[in-house]
Coordinates of C-alpha atoms and ligand atoms in Angstrom, one line a residue:
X1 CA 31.5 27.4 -18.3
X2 CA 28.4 26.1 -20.4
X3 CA 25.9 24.4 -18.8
X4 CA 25.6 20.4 -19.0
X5 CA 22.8 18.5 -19.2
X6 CA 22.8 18.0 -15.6
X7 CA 22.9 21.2 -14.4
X8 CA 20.0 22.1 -16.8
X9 CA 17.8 19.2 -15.8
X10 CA 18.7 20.8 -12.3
X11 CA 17.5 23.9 -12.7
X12 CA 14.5 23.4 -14.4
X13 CA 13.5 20.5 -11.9
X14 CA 14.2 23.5 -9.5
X15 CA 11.7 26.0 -10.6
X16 CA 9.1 23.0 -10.9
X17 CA 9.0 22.1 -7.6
X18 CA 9.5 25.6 -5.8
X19 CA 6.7 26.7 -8.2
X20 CA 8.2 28.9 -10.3
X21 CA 7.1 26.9 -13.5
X22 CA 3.5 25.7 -13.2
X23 CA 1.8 22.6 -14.5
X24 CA 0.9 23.6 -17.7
X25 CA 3.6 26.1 -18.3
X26 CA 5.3 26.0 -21.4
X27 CA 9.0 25.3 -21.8
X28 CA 11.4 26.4 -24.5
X29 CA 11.6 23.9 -27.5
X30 CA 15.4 22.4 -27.7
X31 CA 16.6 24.2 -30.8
X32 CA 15.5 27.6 -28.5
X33 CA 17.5 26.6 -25.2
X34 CA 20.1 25.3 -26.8
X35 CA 21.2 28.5 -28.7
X36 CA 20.2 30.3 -26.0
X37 CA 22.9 28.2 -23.6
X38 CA 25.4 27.9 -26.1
X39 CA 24.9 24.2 -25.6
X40 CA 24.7 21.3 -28.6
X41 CA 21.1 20.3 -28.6
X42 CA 21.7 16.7 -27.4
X43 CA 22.6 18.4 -24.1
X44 CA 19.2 20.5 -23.8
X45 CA 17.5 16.5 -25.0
X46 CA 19.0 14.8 -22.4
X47 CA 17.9 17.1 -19.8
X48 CA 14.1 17.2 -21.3
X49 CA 14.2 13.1 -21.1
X50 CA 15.2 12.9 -18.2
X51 CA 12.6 15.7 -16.6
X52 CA 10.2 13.7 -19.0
X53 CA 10.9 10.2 -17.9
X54 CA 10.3 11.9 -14.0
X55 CA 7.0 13.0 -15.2
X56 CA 8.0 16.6 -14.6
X57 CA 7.6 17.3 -18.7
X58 CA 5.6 16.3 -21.0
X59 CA 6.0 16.5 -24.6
X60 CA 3.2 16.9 -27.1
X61 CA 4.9 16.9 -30.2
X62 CA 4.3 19.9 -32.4
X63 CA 2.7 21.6 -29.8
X64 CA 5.5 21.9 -27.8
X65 CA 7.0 20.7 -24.1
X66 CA 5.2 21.6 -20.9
X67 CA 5.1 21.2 -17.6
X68 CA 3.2 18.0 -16.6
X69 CA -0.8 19.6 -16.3
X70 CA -1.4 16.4 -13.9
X71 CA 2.0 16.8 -11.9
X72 CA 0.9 16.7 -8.6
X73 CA 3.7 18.0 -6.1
X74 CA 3.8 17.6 -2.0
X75 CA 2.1 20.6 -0.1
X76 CA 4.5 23.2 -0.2
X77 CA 5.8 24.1 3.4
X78 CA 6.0 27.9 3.8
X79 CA 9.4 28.0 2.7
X80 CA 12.3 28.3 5.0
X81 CA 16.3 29.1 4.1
X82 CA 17.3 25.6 5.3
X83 CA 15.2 23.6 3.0
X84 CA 16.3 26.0 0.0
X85 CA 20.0 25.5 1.3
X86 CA 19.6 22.0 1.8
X87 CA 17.8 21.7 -1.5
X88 CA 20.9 19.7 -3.3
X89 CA 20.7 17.4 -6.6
X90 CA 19.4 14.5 -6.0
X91 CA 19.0 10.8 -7.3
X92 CA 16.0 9.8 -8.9
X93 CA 15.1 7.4 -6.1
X94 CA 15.0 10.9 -3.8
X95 CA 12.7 12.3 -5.9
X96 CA 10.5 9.4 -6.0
X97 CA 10.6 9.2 -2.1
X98 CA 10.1 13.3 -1.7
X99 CA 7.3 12.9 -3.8
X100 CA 5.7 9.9 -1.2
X101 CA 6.9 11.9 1.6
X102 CA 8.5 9.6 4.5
X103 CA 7.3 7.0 6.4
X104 CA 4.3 6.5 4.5
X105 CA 2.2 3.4 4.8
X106 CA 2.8 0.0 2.9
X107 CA 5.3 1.3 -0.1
X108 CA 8.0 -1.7 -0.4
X109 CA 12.1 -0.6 0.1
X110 CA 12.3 1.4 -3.5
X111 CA 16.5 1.2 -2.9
X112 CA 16.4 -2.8 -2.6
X113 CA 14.5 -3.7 -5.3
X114 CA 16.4 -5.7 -8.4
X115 CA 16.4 -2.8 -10.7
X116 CA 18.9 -4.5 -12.9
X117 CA 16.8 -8.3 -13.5
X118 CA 13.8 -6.0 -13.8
X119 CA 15.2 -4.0 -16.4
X120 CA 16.1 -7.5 -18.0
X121 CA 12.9 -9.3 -18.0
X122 CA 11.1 -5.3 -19.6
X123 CA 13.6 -6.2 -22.5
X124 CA 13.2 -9.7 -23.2
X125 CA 9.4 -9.1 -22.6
X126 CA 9.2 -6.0 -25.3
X127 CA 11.4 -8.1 -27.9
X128 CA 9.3 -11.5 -27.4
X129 CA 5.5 -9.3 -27.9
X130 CA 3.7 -11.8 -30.1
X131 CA 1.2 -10.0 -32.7
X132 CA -1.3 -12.0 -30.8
X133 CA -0.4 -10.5 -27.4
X134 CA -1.3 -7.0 -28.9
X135 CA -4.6 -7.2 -29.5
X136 CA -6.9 -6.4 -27.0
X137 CA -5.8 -8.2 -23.4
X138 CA -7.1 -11.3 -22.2
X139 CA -10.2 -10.1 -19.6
X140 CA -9.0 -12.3 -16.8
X141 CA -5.3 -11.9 -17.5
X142 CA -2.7 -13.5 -19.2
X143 CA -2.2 -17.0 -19.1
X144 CA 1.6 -17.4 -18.2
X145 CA 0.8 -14.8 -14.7
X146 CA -2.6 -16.5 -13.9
X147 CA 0.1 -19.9 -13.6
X148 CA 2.4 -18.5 -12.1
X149 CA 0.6 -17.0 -9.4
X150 CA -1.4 -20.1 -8.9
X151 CA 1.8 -21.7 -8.3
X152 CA 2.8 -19.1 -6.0
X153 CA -0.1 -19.3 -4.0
X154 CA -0.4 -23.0 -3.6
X155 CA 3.2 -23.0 -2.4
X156 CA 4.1 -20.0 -0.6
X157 CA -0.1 -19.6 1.2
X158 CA -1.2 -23.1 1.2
X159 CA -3.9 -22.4 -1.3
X160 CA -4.6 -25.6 -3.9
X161 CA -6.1 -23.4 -6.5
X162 CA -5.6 -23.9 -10.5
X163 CA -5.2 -20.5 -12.9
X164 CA -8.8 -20.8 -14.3
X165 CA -9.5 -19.9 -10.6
X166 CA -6.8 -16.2 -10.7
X167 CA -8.8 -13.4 -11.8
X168 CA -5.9 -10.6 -12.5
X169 CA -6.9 -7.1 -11.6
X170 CA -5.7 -3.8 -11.1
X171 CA -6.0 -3.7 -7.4
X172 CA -7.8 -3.2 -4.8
X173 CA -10.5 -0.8 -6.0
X174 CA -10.7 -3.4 -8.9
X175 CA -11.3 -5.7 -7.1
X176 CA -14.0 -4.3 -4.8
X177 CA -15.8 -3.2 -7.9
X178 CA -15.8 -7.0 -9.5
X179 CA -16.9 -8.4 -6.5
X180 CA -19.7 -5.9 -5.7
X181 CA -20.9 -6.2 -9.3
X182 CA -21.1 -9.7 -9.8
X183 CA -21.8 -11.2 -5.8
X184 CA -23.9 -8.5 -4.2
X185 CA -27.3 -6.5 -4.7
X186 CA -28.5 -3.1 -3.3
X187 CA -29.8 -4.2 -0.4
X188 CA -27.2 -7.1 0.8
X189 CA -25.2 -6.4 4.1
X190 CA -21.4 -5.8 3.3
X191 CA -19.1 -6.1 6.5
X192 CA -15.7 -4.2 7.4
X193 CA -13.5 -4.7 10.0
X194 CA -13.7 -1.8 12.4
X195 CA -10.7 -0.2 12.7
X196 CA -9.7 -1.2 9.2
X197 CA -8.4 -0.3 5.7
X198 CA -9.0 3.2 5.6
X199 CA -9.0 3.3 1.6
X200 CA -11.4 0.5 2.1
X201 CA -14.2 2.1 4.1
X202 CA -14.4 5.2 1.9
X203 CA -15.0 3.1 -1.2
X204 CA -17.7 0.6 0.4
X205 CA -19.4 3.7 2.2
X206 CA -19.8 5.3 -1.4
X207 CA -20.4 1.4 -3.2
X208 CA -22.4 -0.7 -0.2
X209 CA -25.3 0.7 0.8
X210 CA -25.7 -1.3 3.6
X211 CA -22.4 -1.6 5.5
X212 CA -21.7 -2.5 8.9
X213 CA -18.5 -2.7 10.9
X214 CA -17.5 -5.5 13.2
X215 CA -15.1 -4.9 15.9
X216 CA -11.4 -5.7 15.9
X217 CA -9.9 -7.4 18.9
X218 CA -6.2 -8.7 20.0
X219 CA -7.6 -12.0 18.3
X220 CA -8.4 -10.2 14.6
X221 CA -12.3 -9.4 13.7
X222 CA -14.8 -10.0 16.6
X223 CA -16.8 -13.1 15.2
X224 CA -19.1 -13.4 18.4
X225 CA -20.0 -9.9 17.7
X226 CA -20.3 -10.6 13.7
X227 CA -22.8 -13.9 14.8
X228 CA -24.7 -11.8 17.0
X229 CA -25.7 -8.8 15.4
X230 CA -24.6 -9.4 11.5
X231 CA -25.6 -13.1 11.5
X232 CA -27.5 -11.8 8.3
X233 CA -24.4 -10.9 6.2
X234 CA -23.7 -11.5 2.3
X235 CA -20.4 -10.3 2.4
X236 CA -17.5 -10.4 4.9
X237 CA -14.0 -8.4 3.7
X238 CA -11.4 -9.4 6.2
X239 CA -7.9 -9.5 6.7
X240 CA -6.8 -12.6 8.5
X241 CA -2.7 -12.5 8.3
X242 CA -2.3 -8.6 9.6
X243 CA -5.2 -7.1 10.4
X244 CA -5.4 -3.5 8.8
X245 CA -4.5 -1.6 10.8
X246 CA -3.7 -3.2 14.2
X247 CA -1.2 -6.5 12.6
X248 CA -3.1 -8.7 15.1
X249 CA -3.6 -12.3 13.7
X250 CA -6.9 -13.8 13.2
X251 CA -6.8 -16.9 16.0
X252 CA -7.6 -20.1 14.3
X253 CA -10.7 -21.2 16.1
X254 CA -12.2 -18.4 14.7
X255 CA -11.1 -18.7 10.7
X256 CA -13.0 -22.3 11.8
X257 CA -15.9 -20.2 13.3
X258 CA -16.0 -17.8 10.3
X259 CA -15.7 -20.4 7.6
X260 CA -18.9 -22.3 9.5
X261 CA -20.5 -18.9 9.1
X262 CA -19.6 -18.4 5.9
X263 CA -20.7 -22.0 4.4
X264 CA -24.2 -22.4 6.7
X265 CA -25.2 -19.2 5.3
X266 CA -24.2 -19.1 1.7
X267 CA -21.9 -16.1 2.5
X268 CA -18.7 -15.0 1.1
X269 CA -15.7 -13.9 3.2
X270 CA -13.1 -11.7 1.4
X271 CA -9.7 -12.7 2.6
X272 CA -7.6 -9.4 1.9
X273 CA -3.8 -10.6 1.8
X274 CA -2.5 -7.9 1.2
X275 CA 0.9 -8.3 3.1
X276 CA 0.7 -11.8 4.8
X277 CA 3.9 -12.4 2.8
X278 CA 5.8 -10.7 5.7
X279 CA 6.5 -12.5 8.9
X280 CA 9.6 -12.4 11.0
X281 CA 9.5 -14.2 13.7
X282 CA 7.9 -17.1 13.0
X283 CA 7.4 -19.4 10.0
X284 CA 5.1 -17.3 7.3
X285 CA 1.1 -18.5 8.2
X286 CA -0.8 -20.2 5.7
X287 CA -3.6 -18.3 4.4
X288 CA -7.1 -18.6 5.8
X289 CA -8.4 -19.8 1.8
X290 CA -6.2 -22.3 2.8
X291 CA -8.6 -24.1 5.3
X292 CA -11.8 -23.0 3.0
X293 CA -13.0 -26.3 2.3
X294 CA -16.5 -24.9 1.1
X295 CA -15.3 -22.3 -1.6
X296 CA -16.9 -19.5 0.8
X297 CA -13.6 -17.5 0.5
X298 CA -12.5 -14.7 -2.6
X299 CA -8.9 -14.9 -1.7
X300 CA -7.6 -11.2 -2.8
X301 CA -3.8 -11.0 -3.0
X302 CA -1.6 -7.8 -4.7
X303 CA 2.1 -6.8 -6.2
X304 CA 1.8 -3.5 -4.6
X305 CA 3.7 -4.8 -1.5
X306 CA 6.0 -7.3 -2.7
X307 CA 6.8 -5.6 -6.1
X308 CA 5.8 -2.2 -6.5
X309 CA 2.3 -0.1 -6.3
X310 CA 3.3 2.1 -9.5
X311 CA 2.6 -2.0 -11.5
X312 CA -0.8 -1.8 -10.5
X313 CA -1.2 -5.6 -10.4
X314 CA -3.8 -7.5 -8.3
X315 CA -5.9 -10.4 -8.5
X316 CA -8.3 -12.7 -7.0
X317 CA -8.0 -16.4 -6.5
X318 CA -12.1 -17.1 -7.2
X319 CA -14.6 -19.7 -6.0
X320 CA -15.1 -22.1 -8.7
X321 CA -18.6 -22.2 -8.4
X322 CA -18.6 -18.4 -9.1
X323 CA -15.9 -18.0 -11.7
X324 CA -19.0 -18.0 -14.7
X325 CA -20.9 -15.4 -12.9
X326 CA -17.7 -13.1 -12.7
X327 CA -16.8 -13.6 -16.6
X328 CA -19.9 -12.7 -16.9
X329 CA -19.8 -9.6 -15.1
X330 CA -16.2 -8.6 -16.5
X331 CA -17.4 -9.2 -20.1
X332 CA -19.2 -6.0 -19.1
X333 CA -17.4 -4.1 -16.8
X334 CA -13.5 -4.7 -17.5
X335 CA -10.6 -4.5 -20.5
X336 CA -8.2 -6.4 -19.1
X337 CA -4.6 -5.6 -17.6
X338 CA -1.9 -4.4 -20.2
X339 CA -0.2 -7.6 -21.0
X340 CA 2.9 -6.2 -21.3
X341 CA 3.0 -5.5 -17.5
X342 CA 2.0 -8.6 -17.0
X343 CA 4.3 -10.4 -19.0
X344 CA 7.3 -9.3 -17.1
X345 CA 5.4 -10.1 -14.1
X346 CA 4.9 -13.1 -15.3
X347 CA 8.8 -13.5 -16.1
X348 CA 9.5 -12.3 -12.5
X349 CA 8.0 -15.4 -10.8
X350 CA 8.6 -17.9 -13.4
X351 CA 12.0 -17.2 -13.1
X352 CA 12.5 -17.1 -9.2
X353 CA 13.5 -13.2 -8.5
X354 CA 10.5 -12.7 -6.9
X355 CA 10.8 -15.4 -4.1
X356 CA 14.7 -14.7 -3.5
X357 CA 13.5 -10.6 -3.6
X358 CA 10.9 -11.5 -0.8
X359 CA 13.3 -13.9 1.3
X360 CA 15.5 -10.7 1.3
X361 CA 12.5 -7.9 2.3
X362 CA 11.6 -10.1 5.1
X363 CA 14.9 -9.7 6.5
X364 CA 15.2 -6.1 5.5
X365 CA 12.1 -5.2 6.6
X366 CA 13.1 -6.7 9.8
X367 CA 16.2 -5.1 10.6
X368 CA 14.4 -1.9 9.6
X369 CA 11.6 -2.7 12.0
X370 CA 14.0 -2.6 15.0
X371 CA 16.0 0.7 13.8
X372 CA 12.4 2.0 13.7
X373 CA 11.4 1.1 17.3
X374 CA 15.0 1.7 18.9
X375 CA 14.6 5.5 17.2
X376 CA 11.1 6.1 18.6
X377 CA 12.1 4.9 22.0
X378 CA 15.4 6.9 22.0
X379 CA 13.7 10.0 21.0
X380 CA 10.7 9.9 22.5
X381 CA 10.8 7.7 25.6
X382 CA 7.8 7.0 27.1
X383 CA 5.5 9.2 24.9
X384 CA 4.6 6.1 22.8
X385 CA 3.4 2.3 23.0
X386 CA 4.3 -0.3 20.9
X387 CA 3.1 -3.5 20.2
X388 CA 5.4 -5.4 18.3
X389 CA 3.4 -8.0 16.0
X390 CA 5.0 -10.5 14.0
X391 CA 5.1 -9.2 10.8
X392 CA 3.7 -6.5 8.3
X393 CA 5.2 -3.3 7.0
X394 CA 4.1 -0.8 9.6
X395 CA 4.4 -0.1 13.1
X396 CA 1.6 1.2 15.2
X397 CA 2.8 4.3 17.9
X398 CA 0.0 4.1 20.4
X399 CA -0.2 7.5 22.1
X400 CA 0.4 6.6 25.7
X401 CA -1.4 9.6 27.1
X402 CA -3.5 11.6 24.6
X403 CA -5.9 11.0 21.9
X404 CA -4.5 13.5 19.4
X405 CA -3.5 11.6 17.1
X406 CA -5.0 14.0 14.0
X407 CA -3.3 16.7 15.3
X408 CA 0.3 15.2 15.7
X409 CA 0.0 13.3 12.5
X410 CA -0.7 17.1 10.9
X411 CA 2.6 18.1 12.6
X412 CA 4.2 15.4 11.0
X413 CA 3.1 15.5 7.9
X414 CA 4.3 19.3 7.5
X415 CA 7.6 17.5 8.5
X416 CA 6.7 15.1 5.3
X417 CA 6.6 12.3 7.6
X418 CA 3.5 10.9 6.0
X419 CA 1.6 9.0 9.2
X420 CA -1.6 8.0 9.2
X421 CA -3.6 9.0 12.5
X422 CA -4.8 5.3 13.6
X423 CA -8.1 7.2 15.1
X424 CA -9.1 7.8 11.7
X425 CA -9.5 4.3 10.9
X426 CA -12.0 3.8 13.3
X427 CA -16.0 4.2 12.6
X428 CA -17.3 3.0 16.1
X429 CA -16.8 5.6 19.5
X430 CA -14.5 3.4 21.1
X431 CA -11.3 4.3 19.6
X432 CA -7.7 4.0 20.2
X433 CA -4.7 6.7 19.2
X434 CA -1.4 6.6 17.4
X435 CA 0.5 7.2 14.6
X436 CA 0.8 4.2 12.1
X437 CA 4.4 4.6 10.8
X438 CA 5.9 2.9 7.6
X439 CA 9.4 1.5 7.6
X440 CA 10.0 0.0 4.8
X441 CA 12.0 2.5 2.8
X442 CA 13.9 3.9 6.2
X443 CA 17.6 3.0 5.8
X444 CA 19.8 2.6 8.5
X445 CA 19.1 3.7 12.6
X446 CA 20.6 7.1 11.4
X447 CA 17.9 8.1 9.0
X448 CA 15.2 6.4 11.1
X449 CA 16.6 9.1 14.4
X450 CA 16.5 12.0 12.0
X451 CA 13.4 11.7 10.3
X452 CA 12.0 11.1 14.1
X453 CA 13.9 14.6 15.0
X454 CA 12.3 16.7 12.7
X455 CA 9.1 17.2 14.4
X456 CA 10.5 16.2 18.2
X457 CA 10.1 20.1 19.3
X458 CA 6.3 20.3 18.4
X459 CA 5.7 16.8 19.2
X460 CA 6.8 17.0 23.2
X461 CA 5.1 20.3 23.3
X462 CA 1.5 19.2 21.7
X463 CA 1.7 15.9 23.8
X464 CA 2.8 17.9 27.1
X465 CA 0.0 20.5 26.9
X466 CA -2.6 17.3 26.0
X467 CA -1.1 15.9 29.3
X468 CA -1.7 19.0 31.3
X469 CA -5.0 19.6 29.9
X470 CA -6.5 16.4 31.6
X471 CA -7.8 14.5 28.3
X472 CA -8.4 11.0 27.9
X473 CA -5.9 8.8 27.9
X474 CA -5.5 6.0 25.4
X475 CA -3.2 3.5 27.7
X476 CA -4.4 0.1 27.1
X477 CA -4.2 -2.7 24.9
X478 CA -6.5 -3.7 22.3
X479 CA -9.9 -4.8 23.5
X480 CA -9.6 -8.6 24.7
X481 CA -12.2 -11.2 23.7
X482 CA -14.0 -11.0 26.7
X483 CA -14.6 -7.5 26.5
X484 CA -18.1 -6.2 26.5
X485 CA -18.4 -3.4 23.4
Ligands
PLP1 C1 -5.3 -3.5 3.6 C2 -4.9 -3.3 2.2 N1 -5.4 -4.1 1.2 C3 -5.1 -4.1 -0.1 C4 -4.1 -3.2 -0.5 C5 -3.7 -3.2 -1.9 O1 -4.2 -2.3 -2.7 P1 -3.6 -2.2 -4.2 O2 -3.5 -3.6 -4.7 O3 -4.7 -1.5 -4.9 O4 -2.3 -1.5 -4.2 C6 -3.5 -2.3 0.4 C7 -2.6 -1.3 0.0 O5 -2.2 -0.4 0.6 C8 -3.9 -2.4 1.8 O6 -3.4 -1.6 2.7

């Protein structure tokens, strides 16, 4: 029987991923594979498109098809006979996850997103492109998003902000570079919440020179410790809602204490938002811009959580008193956020998908939550600790008694369970130890169990012989406000 286009697009995805065809490698042109096959050429196109579209292929006209140069593929695991007999076609939302690995940190459900609207809104936005809209992009974004997100904010995070204040971006190393640029020199003191955003700290070791970390405790950023020995500070990046990584809350009396800081000194805090949109067992908290009654607060908020990352959409809501000094820097720095992108965006708000899609993630995300936690108590009882915060899109295994956290999360990983080891995301000595675990794109209690199962043989050993070794253990909770550090 001749192949169909399927069975081609199969094959060659095949030899991609095992290795057999390298990025680079060059492909047979259609005309070629399809006498080759005895297939019509539309058959050999549809399977290129497809492969294409996936970002396996590339096509470079003239010159031929190839195998993506950039494609970057998981690790490959030395290769066993059950992956290669499990190996089965798959849907493209597979490949997308397989290329993500599992359980990796802060991707939103890819299977629950509103494919079908979106699909909508890229059509009516690629009809309605005005000449205008294709010259070069606006610098601080397009007009229609800057409102809409104002609107957003004001309602949905208590912000009273007008779109001359939302400066869009293209995320989070975006905005670290706009705000270094135009806000601090050389020799000002940046702060970091310590743990906190591991992305976060590598970029500000390479970009602030002189960086200090503040301590995290079960009441968000230590701001006793921040008034004692960083009174001095220019900049503060913090993230009130869920603190990244531990999902603690920053208590009110010290947003109050911070904002004081933050106004007596001339400071500026960064309120990263990154996920505050996701509460579950209580009302969703206003943010902490929300009680800024100084303008001391760069309110930093991001589609990679509530949309997708693969959009690479940010922004800032700005202090009006700096807004000249950042046109002034973008005029130099930036070129603006492809307005088609944004126009969708745009289309998304205006037109209400993207409240009713986060209504329905928050209670997805919660009944995921709990498959997550029943699974890690069922298979590993008693290895683990949680503490279940409100909200967020991660859990935090504590390791109840060991501190090899690097090594498990290695074992994990080669399971592709992509964990982060939470000791990592420490800078200070006094650490704790776990696994941060994403749940978002974990289906049911039956895929949560057999994603756990895959690396329960090495796991019980490793954290047996850690036991019998006498280490350290990491039982505990997270420092309380009295603590001494
Ligand atoms: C703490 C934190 N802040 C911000 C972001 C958003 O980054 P971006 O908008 O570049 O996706 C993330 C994403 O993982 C995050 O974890």
């Amino acid at each position: 029987m001749k192949p169909g286009y399927k069975s081609i697009y199969e094959q060659y995805r095949h030899s991609i991923v095992s290795g057999l065809l390298k990025p680079g490698d060059k492909v047979p042109s259609v005309r070629v594979l399809a006498s080759e096959l005895g297939v019509a050429r539309k058959t050999v196109e549809t399977a290129w498109a497809i492969l294409i579209g996936e970002g396996y292929l590339i096509s470079q006209g003239a010159r031929g098809t190839r195998v993506n140069p950039d494609l970057i593929l998981p690790a490959q695991k030395p290769a066993s006979k059950q992956s290669i007999v499990e190996e089965k076609p798959r849907a493209m939302m597979e490949v997308l996850r397989d290329q993500q690995g599992f359980l990796r940190l802060g991707i939103p459900s890819l299977d629950a997103f509103p494919y079908k609207k979106w699909l909508l809104l890229c059509g009516k936005a690629v009809r309605s492109m005005q000449p205008l809209e294709m010259t070069n992009p606006p610098l601080v974004g397009y007009t229609p998003l800057r409102e809409a997100i104002a609107h957003y904010v004001n309602v949905s995070r208590g912000l009273s902000c007008s779109a001359e204040q939302v400066f869009i971006t293209s995320g989070y190393s975006n905005n670290l570079r706009l705000i270094l640029n135009t806000l601090a020199t050389e020799r000002d003191k940046v702060l970091f919440e310590d743990p906190g955003y591991f992305f976060g700290q590598q970029a500000l070791k390479r970009a602030a020179a002189n960086l200090h970390f503040v301590p995290v405790d079960d009441q968000g950023v230590n701001v006793d410790y921040l008034l004692r020995y960083h009174n001095d500070a220019h900049l503060l990046f913090v993230t009130p809602s869920h603190q990244s990584p531990l999902a603690v809350t920053l208590s009110l009396p010290r947003k109050h204490q911070l904002l004081k800081w933050a106004s007596q000194n001339e400071s500026w805090i960064i309120e990263d938002d990154y996920d505050g949109e996701f509460h579950y067992t209580r009302k969703v908290l206003p943010a902490m811009k929300s009680l800024d009654r100084d303008d001391r607060v760069i309110y930093m908020g991001t589609f990679s959580k509530t949309v997708m990352p693969a959009l690479r959409i940010g922004y800032l809501v700005l202090p009006r008193a700096a807004l000249a000094r950042f046109h002034e820097t973008a005029a130099l720095t930036e070129s603006g956020q492809p307005v088609l992108t944004q126009k969708i965006l745009a289309a998304f708000l205006g037109e209400g998908h993207f409240y009713q899609h986060l209504k329905k993630m928050r209670t997805l995300y919660s009944q995921r939550r709990k498959h997550m936690l029943t699974a890690l108590e069922n298979i590993y009882p008693h290895l683990f600790n949680v503490e279940v915060s409100d909200g967020g899109m991660h859990i935090i295994a504590f390791l109840r008694t060991s501190t090899q956290d690097v090594a498990l999360a290695e074992i994990w990983q080669c399971h592709d369970l992509q964990v982060s080891p939470l000791s990592r995301w420490y800078n200070q000595t006094s650490k704790r130890y776990g696994l941060i675990i994403g749940y978002t794109n974990v289906r049911s209690y039956a895929e949560a169990e057999a994603l756990l199962q895959r690396p329960a043989t090495e796991t019980r050993a490793l954290l047996a012989s850690s036991r019998s070794s006498g280490q350290t253990t990491n039982e505990g909770e997270i420092p309380r406000r009295s603590e001494k550090r």
